[in-house]
CSV table of C-alpha atoms in Angstrom, one decimal:
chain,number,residue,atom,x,y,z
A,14,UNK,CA,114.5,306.9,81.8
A,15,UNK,CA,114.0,306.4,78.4
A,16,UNK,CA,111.3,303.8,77.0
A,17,UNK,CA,114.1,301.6,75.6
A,18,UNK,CA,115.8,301.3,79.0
A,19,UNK,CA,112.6,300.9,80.5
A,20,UNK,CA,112.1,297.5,77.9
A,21,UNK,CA,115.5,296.6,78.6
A,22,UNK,CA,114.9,296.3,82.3
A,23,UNK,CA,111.6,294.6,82.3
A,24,UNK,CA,113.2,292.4,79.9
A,25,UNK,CA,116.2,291.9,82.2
A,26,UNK,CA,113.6,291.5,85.0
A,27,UNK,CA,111.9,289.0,83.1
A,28,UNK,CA,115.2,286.7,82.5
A,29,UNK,CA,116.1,286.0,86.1
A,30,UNK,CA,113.0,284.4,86.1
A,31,UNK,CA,114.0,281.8,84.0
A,32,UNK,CA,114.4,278.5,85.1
A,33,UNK,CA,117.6,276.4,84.6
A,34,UNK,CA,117.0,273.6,81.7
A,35,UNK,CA,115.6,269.9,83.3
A,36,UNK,CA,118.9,268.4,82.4
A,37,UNK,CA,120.7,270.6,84.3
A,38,UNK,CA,118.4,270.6,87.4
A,39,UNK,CA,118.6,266.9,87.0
A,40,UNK,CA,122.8,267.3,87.1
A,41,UNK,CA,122.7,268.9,90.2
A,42,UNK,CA,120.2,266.9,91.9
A,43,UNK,CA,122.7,264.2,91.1
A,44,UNK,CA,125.6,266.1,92.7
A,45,UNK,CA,123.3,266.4,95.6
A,46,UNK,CA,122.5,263.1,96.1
A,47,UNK,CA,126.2,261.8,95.8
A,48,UNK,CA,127.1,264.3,98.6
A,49,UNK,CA,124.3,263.8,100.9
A,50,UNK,CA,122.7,260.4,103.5
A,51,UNK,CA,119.3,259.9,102.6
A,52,UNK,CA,117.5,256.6,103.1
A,53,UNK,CA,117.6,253.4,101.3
A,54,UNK,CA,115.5,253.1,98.3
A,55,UNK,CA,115.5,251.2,94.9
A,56,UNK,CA,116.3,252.6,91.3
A,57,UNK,CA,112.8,253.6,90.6
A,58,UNK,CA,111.7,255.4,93.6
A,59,UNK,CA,115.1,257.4,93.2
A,60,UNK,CA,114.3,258.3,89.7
A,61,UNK,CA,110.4,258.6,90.3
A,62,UNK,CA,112.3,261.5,93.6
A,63,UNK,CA,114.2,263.2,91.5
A,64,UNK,CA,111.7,263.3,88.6
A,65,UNK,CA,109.5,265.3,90.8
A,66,UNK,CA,111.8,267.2,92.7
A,67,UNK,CA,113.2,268.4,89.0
A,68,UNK,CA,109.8,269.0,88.2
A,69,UNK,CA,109.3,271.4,90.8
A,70,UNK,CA,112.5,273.0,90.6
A,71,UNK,CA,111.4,273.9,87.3
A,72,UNK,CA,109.3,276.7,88.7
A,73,UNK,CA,111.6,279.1,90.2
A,74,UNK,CA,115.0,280.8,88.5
A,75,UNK,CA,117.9,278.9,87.7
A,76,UNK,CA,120.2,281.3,90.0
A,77,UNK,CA,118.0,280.3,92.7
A,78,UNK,CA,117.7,276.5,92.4
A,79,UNK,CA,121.6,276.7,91.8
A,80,UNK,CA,122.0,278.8,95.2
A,81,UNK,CA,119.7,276.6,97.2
A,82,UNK,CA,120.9,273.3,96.1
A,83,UNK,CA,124.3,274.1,96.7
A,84,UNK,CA,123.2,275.8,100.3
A,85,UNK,CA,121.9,271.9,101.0
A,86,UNK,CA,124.5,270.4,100.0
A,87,UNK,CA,126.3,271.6,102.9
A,88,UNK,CA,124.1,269.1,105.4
A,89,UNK,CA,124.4,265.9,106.2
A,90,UNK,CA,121.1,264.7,104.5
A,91,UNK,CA,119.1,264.6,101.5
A,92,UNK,CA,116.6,267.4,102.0
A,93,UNK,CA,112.9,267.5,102.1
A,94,UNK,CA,111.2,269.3,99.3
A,95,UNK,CA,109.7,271.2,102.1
A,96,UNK,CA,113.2,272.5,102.9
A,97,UNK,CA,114.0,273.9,99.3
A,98,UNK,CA,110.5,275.1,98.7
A,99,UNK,CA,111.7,277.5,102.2
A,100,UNK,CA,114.3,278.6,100.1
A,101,UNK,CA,113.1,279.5,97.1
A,102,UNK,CA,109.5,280.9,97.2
A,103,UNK,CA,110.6,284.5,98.7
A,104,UNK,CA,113.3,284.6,95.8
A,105,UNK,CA,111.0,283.9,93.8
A,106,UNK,CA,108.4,286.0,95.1
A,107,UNK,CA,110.6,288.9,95.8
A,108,UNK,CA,111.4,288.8,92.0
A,109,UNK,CA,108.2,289.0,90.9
A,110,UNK,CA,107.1,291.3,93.1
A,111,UNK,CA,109.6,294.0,91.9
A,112,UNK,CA,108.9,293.2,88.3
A,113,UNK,CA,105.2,294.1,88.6
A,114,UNK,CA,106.2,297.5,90.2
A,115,UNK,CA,108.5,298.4,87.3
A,116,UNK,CA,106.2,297.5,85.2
A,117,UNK,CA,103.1,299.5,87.2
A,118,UNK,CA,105.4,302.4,87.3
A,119,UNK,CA,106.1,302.4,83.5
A,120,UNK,CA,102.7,302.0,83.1
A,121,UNK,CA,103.1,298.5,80.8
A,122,UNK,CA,100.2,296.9,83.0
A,123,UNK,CA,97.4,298.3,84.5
A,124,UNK,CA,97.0,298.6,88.6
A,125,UNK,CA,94.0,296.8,90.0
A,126,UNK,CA,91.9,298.9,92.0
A,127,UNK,CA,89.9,298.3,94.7
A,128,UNK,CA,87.3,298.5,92.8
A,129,UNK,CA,87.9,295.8,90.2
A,130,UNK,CA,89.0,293.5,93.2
A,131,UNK,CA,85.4,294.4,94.8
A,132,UNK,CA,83.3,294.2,92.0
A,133,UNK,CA,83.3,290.1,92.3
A,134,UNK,CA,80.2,290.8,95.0
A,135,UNK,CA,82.5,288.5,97.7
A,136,UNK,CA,81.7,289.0,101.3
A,137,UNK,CA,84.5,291.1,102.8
A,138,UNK,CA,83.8,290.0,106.5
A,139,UNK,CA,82.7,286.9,107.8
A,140,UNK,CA,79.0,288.4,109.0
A,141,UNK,CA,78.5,289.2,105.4
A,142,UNK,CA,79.4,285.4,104.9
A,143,UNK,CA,77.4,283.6,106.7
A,144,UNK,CA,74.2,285.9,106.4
A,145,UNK,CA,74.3,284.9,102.7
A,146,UNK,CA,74.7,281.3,103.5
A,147,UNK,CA,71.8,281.5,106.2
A,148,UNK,CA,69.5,283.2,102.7
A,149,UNK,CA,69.9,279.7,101.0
């Protein structure tokens, strides 16, 4: 593979982890809420919900938030962030975790070894722990 294709598919690796724009994860939320029960509340506690579910949708690629909201909207009810958080974070994850390895294997970043990861002098079994606690 040639260093240009390699840049090409970090860099295509790297765009579906974008995040949708706020005004559209706002949009959809919308569509959600106009196809699902939830409970009674006022104007302000529906914008402060939807503020912060946008806000959190905001973390994870656009594909993915589009996917899961439309995956909820099949229910009955409004769903728990805890429900879409379910949805998305081994996306997410899973995403990231591939782009690392291209990037390891074209040698853009640098593996950490077990040294660096040791080098912080933390305990690596509880004994160790609480011996150094019992020293202070």
């Amino acid at each position: 593979m040639t260093t240009e294709q390699q840049a090409e598919m970090v860099r295509i690796l790297k765009l579906s982890l974008a995040p949708l724009p706020r005004t559209e994860i706002i949009r959809e939320l919308l569509k959600l809420k106009v196809k699902t029960n939830s409970r009674n509340m006022d104007a302000a506690t529906l914008e402060l919900q939807l503020e912060v579910y946008a806000d959190e949708l905001a973390k994870f690629p656009a594909d993915c938030v589009l996917q899961a909201l439309k995956d909820v909207g099949r229910q009955k009810w409004w769903p728990e962030w805890g429900q879409l958080e379910r949805l998305l974070t081994p996306l997410e994850a899973t995403r990231r975790r591939v782009l690392r390895e291209v990037e390891l294997a074209n040698g853009l970043i640098k593996p950490r070894s077990l040294n660096a990861r040791t080098a912080r002098k933390q305990p690596t079994r509880l004994g160790e722990y609480m011996s150094e606690l019992s020293t202070i």
